[in-house]
mmCIF file of C-alpha atoms and ligand atoms in Angstrom:
data_model
loop_
_atom_site.group_PDB
_atom_site.id
_atom_site.type_symbol
_atom_site.label_atom_id
_atom_site.label_comp_id
_atom_site.label_asym_id
_atom_site.label_seq_id
_atom_site.Cartn_x
_atom_site.Cartn_y
_atom_site.Cartn_z
ATOM 1 C CA MET A 1393 153.585 17.138 113.385
ATOM 2 C CA ILE A 1394 154.443 15.906 116.741
ATOM 3 C CA ARG A 1395 156.381 13.047 115.824
ATOM 4 C CA PRO A 1396 156.362 10.234 118.294
ATOM 5 C CA ARG A 1397 159.583 8.756 118.673
ATOM 6 C CA VAL A 1398 160.146 5.235 117.691
ATOM 7 C CA ALA A 1399 163.004 2.306 118.375
ATOM 8 C CA ILE A 1400 162.886 -0.282 115.983
ATOM 9 C CA LEU A 1401 163.949 -3.651 117.485
ATOM 10 C CA ILE A 1402 166.141 -6.442 115.377
ATOM 11 C CA SER A 1403 167.975 -9.658 115.761
ATOM 12 C CA GLY A 1404 169.447 -10.046 112.284
ATOM 13 C CA ARG A 1405 170.440 -9.109 109.245
ATOM 14 C CA GLY A 1406 167.087 -5.988 109.474
ATOM 15 C CA THR A 1407 165.823 -5.687 105.686
ATOM 16 C CA ASN A 1408 162.414 -4.557 107.099
ATOM 17 C CA MET A 1409 164.207 -2.060 109.740
ATOM 18 C CA VAL A 1410 166.202 -0.868 106.658
ATOM 19 C CA ALA A 1411 162.072 -0.171 104.754
ATOM 20 C CA LEU A 1412 161.596 1.426 108.031
ATOM 21 C CA LEU A 1413 164.265 3.795 108.468
ATOM 22 C CA GLU A 1414 163.398 4.980 104.333
ATOM 23 C CA ALA A 1415 159.706 5.171 104.808
ATOM 24 C CA ALA A 1416 160.759 7.566 107.469
ATOM 25 C CA ALA A 1417 163.679 9.875 106.011
ATOM 26 C CA HIS A 1418 160.392 11.003 104.246
ATOM 27 C CA PRO A 1419 159.701 14.069 105.708
ATOM 28 C CA GLU A 1420 155.921 13.917 105.822
ATOM 29 C CA PHE A 1421 156.577 9.991 107.561
ATOM 30 C CA PRO A 1422 154.402 10.351 110.946
ATOM 31 C CA ALA A 1423 157.074 9.010 113.447
ATOM 32 C CA GLU A 1424 161.210 9.605 113.739
ATOM 33 C CA ILE A 1425 162.669 5.886 114.464
ATOM 34 C CA ALA A 1426 164.837 7.100 116.895
ATOM 35 C CA LEU A 1427 167.074 4.132 118.087
ATOM 36 C CA VAL A 1428 167.531 0.785 116.363
ATOM 37 C CA VAL A 1429 167.861 -2.080 119.646
ATOM 38 C CA SER A 1430 169.612 -5.268 118.863
ATOM 39 C CA ASN A 1431 170.335 -8.141 121.145
ATOM 40 C CA ARG A 1432 172.775 -9.218 118.896
ATOM 41 C CA ALA A 1433 176.118 -7.036 119.166
ATOM 42 C CA ASP A 1434 176.900 -9.605 115.240
ATOM 43 C CA ALA A 1435 173.020 -8.075 114.119
ATOM 44 C CA ALA A 1436 174.826 -7.202 110.306
ATOM 45 C CA GLY A 1437 171.443 -4.521 110.682
ATOM 46 C CA LEU A 1438 173.681 -2.959 113.308
ATOM 47 C CA ASP A 1439 175.883 -1.542 110.056
ATOM 48 C CA ARG A 1440 173.084 -0.809 108.017
ATOM 49 C CA ALA A 1441 171.712 1.373 110.823
ATOM 50 C CA ARG A 1442 175.296 2.713 111.851
ATOM 51 C CA ASP A 1443 175.498 3.749 107.543
ATOM 52 C CA MET A 1444 172.012 5.378 107.872
ATOM 53 C CA HIS A 1445 173.118 7.531 111.016
ATOM 54 C CA VAL A 1446 170.950 5.769 113.362
ATOM 55 C CA PRO A 1447 171.433 6.107 116.944
ATOM 56 C CA VAL A 1448 172.206 2.546 117.581
ATOM 57 C CA ALA A 1449 172.445 0.207 120.886
ATOM 58 C CA VAL A 1450 173.384 -3.371 122.109
ATOM 59 C CA VAL A 1451 171.409 -4.668 124.926
ATOM 60 C CA PRO A 1452 173.026 -8.718 124.517
ATOM 61 C CA SER A 1453 170.143 -11.526 125.575
ATOM 62 C CA ARG A 1454 172.764 -13.922 125.812
ATOM 63 C CA ALA A 1455 173.114 -16.314 129.132
ATOM 64 C CA ARG A 1456 170.803 -14.376 131.095
ATOM 65 C CA PRO A 1457 167.726 -14.741 132.548
ATOM 66 C CA ARG A 1458 165.170 -12.219 130.555
ATOM 67 C CA GLU A 1459 164.517 -9.960 133.407
ATOM 68 C CA LEU A 1460 167.398 -8.829 133.342
ATOM 69 C CA PHE A 1461 167.708 -8.556 129.824
ATOM 70 C CA GLU A 1462 164.456 -6.230 130.208
ATOM 71 C CA THR A 1463 166.026 -4.246 132.943
ATOM 72 C CA ASP A 1464 168.258 -2.794 130.347
ATOM 73 C CA LEU A 1465 166.237 -2.663 127.063
ATOM 74 C CA ALA A 1466 164.408 -0.555 129.355
ATOM 75 C CA ALA A 1467 167.247 2.155 130.308
ATOM 76 C CA VAL A 1468 168.299 2.117 127.278
ATOM 77 C CA LEU A 1469 164.738 2.883 125.130
ATOM 78 C CA ALA A 1470 163.977 5.403 128.313
ATOM 79 C CA ALA A 1471 166.944 7.085 127.934
ATOM 80 C CA HIS A 1472 165.732 7.881 124.549
ATOM 81 C CA GLN A 1473 162.785 8.327 125.390
ATOM 82 C CA ILE A 1474 161.134 6.175 122.947
ATOM 83 C CA ALA A 1475 157.296 6.258 122.748
ATOM 84 C CA LEU A 1476 156.885 3.289 120.525
ATOM 85 C CA LEU A 1477 158.443 -0.260 119.454
ATOM 86 C CA ALA A 1478 158.524 -1.757 116.357
ATOM 87 C CA LEU A 1479 159.871 -5.113 116.074
ATOM 88 C CA ALA A 1480 161.909 -5.802 113.300
ATOM 89 C CA GLY A 1481 163.585 -10.057 112.998
ATOM 90 C CA PHE A 1482 163.631 -9.143 116.734
ATOM 91 C CA MET A 1483 163.699 -12.828 117.576
ATOM 92 C CA ARG A 1484 163.690 -13.274 121.555
ATOM 93 C CA VAL A 1485 160.517 -13.982 123.927
ATOM 94 C CA LEU A 1486 159.711 -10.815 126.313
ATOM 95 C CA THR A 1487 157.714 -11.856 128.815
ATOM 96 C CA GLU A 1488 154.417 -10.498 129.820
ATOM 97 C CA GLY A 1489 154.976 -7.754 131.869
ATOM 98 C CA PHE A 1490 156.905 -5.984 129.329
ATOM 99 C CA VAL A 1491 154.898 -6.709 126.804
ATOM 100 C CA GLN A 1492 151.801 -5.094 129.161
ATOM 101 C CA GLN A 1493 154.146 -2.689 129.436
ATOM 102 C CA TRP A 1494 154.594 -1.306 125.835
ATOM 103 C CA GLU A 1495 150.191 -2.353 125.421
ATOM 104 C CA GLY A 1496 149.111 -0.646 122.206
ATOM 105 C CA ARG A 1497 152.735 1.367 121.194
ATOM 106 C CA MET A 1498 154.774 -2.562 119.977
ATOM 107 C CA ILE A 1499 154.115 -3.692 117.208
ATOM 108 C CA ASN A 1500 155.770 -6.645 115.258
ATOM 109 C CA ILE A 1501 155.782 -8.037 111.994
ATOM 110 C CA HIS A 1502 156.062 -12.133 111.088
ATOM 111 C CA PRO A 1503 156.156 -13.635 108.074
ATOM 112 C CA SER A 1504 153.351 -15.382 107.610
ATOM 113 C CA LEU A 1505 149.182 -14.835 107.669
ATOM 114 C CA LEU A 1506 148.252 -15.386 110.760
ATOM 115 C CA PRO A 1507 146.789 -17.392 112.708
ATOM 116 C CA SER A 1508 148.219 -19.366 110.346
ATOM 117 C CA PHE A 1509 151.947 -19.863 110.968
ATOM 118 C CA PRO A 1510 153.078 -19.083 113.595
ATOM 119 C CA GLY A 1511 155.967 -19.511 114.807
ATOM 120 C CA LEU A 1512 159.676 -20.376 112.783
ATOM 121 C CA ASP A 1513 160.413 -21.742 109.087
ATOM 122 C CA THR A 1514 156.651 -20.200 108.035
ATOM 123 C CA HIS A 1515 157.218 -20.599 104.421
ATOM 124 C CA ALA A 1516 158.477 -23.968 104.376
ATOM 125 C CA ARG A 1517 155.353 -24.755 106.389
ATOM 126 C CA ALA A 1518 153.201 -23.062 104.330
ATOM 127 C CA LEU A 1519 154.817 -25.313 101.515
ATOM 128 C CA ALA A 1520 153.416 -28.055 103.092
ATOM 129 C CA ALA A 1521 150.934 -27.449 104.289
ATOM 130 C CA GLY A 1522 150.215 -26.593 100.407
ATOM 131 C CA VAL A 1523 147.961 -23.676 101.092
ATOM 132 C CA ARG A 1524 147.081 -21.257 98.328
ATOM 133 C CA LEU A 1525 148.431 -17.913 99.935
ATOM 134 C CA HIS A 1526 150.277 -17.126 102.014
ATOM 135 C CA GLY A 1527 151.888 -14.199 103.030
ATOM 136 C CA CYS A 1528 153.295 -11.307 106.350
ATOM 137 C CA THR A 1529 151.374 -9.606 109.477
ATOM 138 C CA VAL A 1530 151.626 -6.690 111.039
ATOM 139 C CA HIS A 1531 150.252 -6.603 114.777
ATOM 140 C CA MET A 1532 149.957 -5.500 118.013
ATOM 141 C CA VAL A 1533 152.682 -7.322 120.405
ATOM 142 C CA SER A 1534 150.300 -9.352 123.377
ATOM 143 C CA ALA A 1535 151.204 -12.143 125.462
ATOM 144 C CA GLY A 1536 151.299 -14.818 122.888
ATOM 145 C CA VAL A 1537 154.122 -15.478 120.270
ATOM 146 C CA ASP A 1538 153.774 -14.258 117.193
ATOM 147 C CA GLU A 1539 149.803 -13.584 118.700
ATOM 148 C CA GLY A 1540 148.005 -9.218 118.927
ATOM 149 C CA PRO A 1541 145.525 -7.875 117.010
ATOM 150 C CA ILE A 1542 146.109 -7.976 113.077
ATOM 151 C CA ILE A 1543 146.855 -4.240 112.014
ATOM 152 C CA ALA A 1544 147.003 -5.178 108.610
ATOM 153 C CA GLN A 1545 148.273 -7.867 106.470
ATOM 154 C CA ALA A 1546 149.693 -9.144 102.518
ATOM 155 C CA ALA A 1547 149.169 -11.682 100.682
ATOM 156 C CA VAL A 1548 151.039 -13.824 97.593
ATOM 157 C CA PRO A 1549 150.209 -16.551 95.684
ATOM 158 C CA VAL A 1550 152.657 -19.512 96.162
ATOM 159 C CA LEU A 1551 153.169 -21.380 92.790
ATOM 160 C CA THR A 1552 154.113 -24.332 91.740
ATOM 161 C CA HIS A 1553 157.185 -24.034 91.821
ATOM 162 C CA ASP A 1554 157.991 -22.616 94.486
ATOM 163 C CA THR A 1555 160.734 -23.312 97.303
ATOM 164 C CA PRO A 1556 160.790 -22.158 100.884
ATOM 165 C CA GLU A 1557 163.765 -19.554 99.397
ATOM 166 C CA SER A 1558 161.565 -17.920 96.625
ATOM 167 C CA LEU A 1559 158.148 -17.758 98.651
ATOM 168 C CA ALA A 1560 160.113 -15.802 101.382
ATOM 169 C CA ALA A 1561 161.751 -13.226 99.173
ATOM 170 C CA ARG A 1562 158.515 -13.368 97.047
ATOM 171 C CA VAL A 1563 156.256 -12.325 101.039
ATOM 172 C CA LEU A 1564 159.573 -10.234 102.236
ATOM 173 C CA GLU A 1565 158.841 -7.839 99.353
ATOM 174 C CA GLN A 1566 155.382 -6.989 101.315
ATOM 175 C CA GLU A 1567 156.913 -7.006 103.891
ATOM 176 C CA HIS A 1568 159.298 -4.261 102.358
ATOM 177 C CA ARG A 1569 155.664 -2.219 101.500
ATOM 178 C CA LEU A 1570 153.461 -3.687 104.772
ATOM 179 C CA TYR A 1571 155.566 -2.487 108.131
ATOM 180 C CA PRO A 1572 155.898 1.709 106.838
ATOM 181 C CA ALA A 1573 152.651 1.629 105.502
ATOM 182 C CA ALA A 1574 151.587 0.352 109.503
ATOM 183 C CA LEU A 1575 153.899 2.148 112.022
ATOM 184 C CA ALA A 1576 152.608 5.157 109.660
ATOM 185 C CA TRP A 1577 149.234 4.505 111.139
ATOM 186 C CA LEU A 1578 149.675 3.890 114.482
ATOM 187 C CA ALA A 1579 152.138 6.487 114.829
ATOM 188 C CA ALA A 1580 149.502 8.976 113.387
ATOM 189 C CA GLY A 1581 146.783 7.283 116.191
ATOM 190 C CA ARG A 1582 144.531 5.244 113.178
ATOM 191 C CA VAL A 1583 145.003 2.014 114.656
ATOM 192 C CA ARG A 1584 142.070 1.552 117.558
ATOM 193 C CA VAL A 1585 141.490 -1.754 119.460
ATOM 194 C CA THR A 1586 138.417 -2.518 120.571
ATOM 195 C CA GLY A 1587 137.281 -5.925 121.980
ATOM 196 C CA GLY A 1588 140.888 -7.859 120.970
ATOM 197 C CA ARG A 1589 140.964 -6.019 117.024
ATOM 198 C CA ALA A 1590 142.593 -3.710 115.563
ATOM 199 C CA HIS A 1591 140.422 -0.917 113.207
ATOM 200 C CA VAL A 1592 142.513 0.997 110.908
ATOM 201 C CA ALA A 1593 140.811 4.397 110.585
ATOM 202 C CA ALA A 1594 142.526 5.627 106.818
ATOM 203 C CA ALA A 1595 141.275 4.661 103.859
ATOM 204 C CA GLU A 1596 144.505 3.734 102.240
ATOM 205 C CA ALA A 1597 144.489 0.483 104.556
ATOM 206 C CA ARG A 1598 142.002 -1.045 102.275
ATOM 207 C CA GLY A 1599 143.959 -1.233 99.349
ATOM 208 C CA ARG A 1600 146.678 -2.947 101.644
ATOM 209 C CA LEU A 1601 145.237 -5.892 102.931
ATOM 210 C CA VAL A 1602 145.445 -7.840 99.856
ATOM 211 C CA ASN A 1603 148.358 -7.941 97.758
ATOM 212 C CA PRO A 1604 148.022 -8.236 94.416
ATOM 213 C CA LEU A 1605 144.483 -6.670 95.145
ATOM 214 C CA PRO A 1606 142.175 -8.741 92.394
ATOM 215 C CA ALA A 1607 140.390 -6.400 90.330
ATOM 216 C CA GLY A 1608 137.498 -4.747 91.497
ATOM 217 C CA ALA A 1609 137.451 -7.022 94.588
ATOM 218 C CA ALA A 1610 136.136 -6.076 97.484
ATOM 219 C CA VAL A 1611 137.964 -6.893 100.408
ATOM 220 C CA SER A 1612 136.761 -6.771 103.547
ATOM 221 C CA THR A 1613 137.920 -4.672 106.190
ATOM 222 C CA HIS A 1614 137.269 -2.325 109.445
ATOM 223 C CA VAL A 1615 138.555 0.401 108.127
ATOM 224 C CA LEU A 1616 136.434 3.446 109.961
ATOM 225 C CA ARG A 1617 136.319 6.702 108.522
ATOM 226 C CA ASP A 1618 136.592 10.059 110.728
HETATM 227 C C1 LIG B 2546 161.005 -11.156 108.656
HETATM 228 O O1 LIG B 2546 160.940 -11.775 107.550
HETATM 229 C C2 LIG B 2546 160.561 -11.208 109.895
HETATM 230 O O2 LIG B 2546 158.858 -10.830 109.138
HETATM 231 C C3 LIG B 2546 161.134 -12.397 110.449
HETATM 232 O O3 LIG B 2546 162.502 -12.809 110.284
HETATM 233 C C4 LIG B 2546 162.468 -11.397 109.250
HETATM 234 C C5 LIG B 2546 163.824 -10.567 109.204
HETATM 235 O O4 LIG B 2546 164.153 -10.231 109.072
HETATM 236 N N1 LIG B 2546 160.052 -12.044 111.476
HETATM 237 C C6 LIG B 2546 160.387 -12.683 112.763
HETATM 238 O O5 LIG B 2546 159.507 -14.689 111.778
HETATM 239 C C7 LIG B 2546 158.724 -12.898 113.821
HETATM 240 N N2 LIG B 2546 158.037 -14.160 114.091
HETATM 241 P P1 LIG B 2546 164.848 -8.366 108.634
HETATM 242 O O6 LIG B 2546 165.724 -9.490 109.973
HETATM 243 O O7 LIG B 2546 165.656 -9.159 107.120
HETATM 244 O O8 LIG B 2546 163.285 -7.967 108.238
#
């Protein structure tokens, strides 16, 4: 099995990165995490990556034109022969040109059920809106912030006494389950985008879309059969 080489892009603590690295340590995982890149030298996730013996690179983005940052990033990715990008708490907006170059090969995880609550402070905003379900989304990256065809989602209930922190923790637990599954589908060539929608050809994609899955519920999916 030839496993595509993946770079994970981070800016912070890197818990999703760790979830991806742990999943990819399994010999049957269809991708190899070959590099972790941070745009901040002080990202806590860098130490976690080093502890897990993954090559790391820092490409500083602060106080630099976007294009310069992306030229350096592209050079690092090329040097490591990276085929796929997984953004995991990467808090820098990428230019349309960069996004186009990686079209279909770059995914992101976002802590809300998109298209609700793109951007920051998603948990506080979900509480303020009074939604009863919240969650996370893995999507292909397209030019808009937190936009692009949805690959997978996981939902959690919003409880009466939730704070942004308690809700964030419940969502994060699902992020750590969802992201490795979505990356595996992409790496195995099971994600296809047509008409702006992502179709996942994996039977197990069904049970992953909503969590907890109500017993016996029929979940609407776009699962293709081989
Ligand atoms: C995660 O909750 C991720 O979904 C979010 O940042 C956090 C990073 O945590 N990403 C975004 O908000 C992207 N718009 P982590 O560094 O522990 O993975």
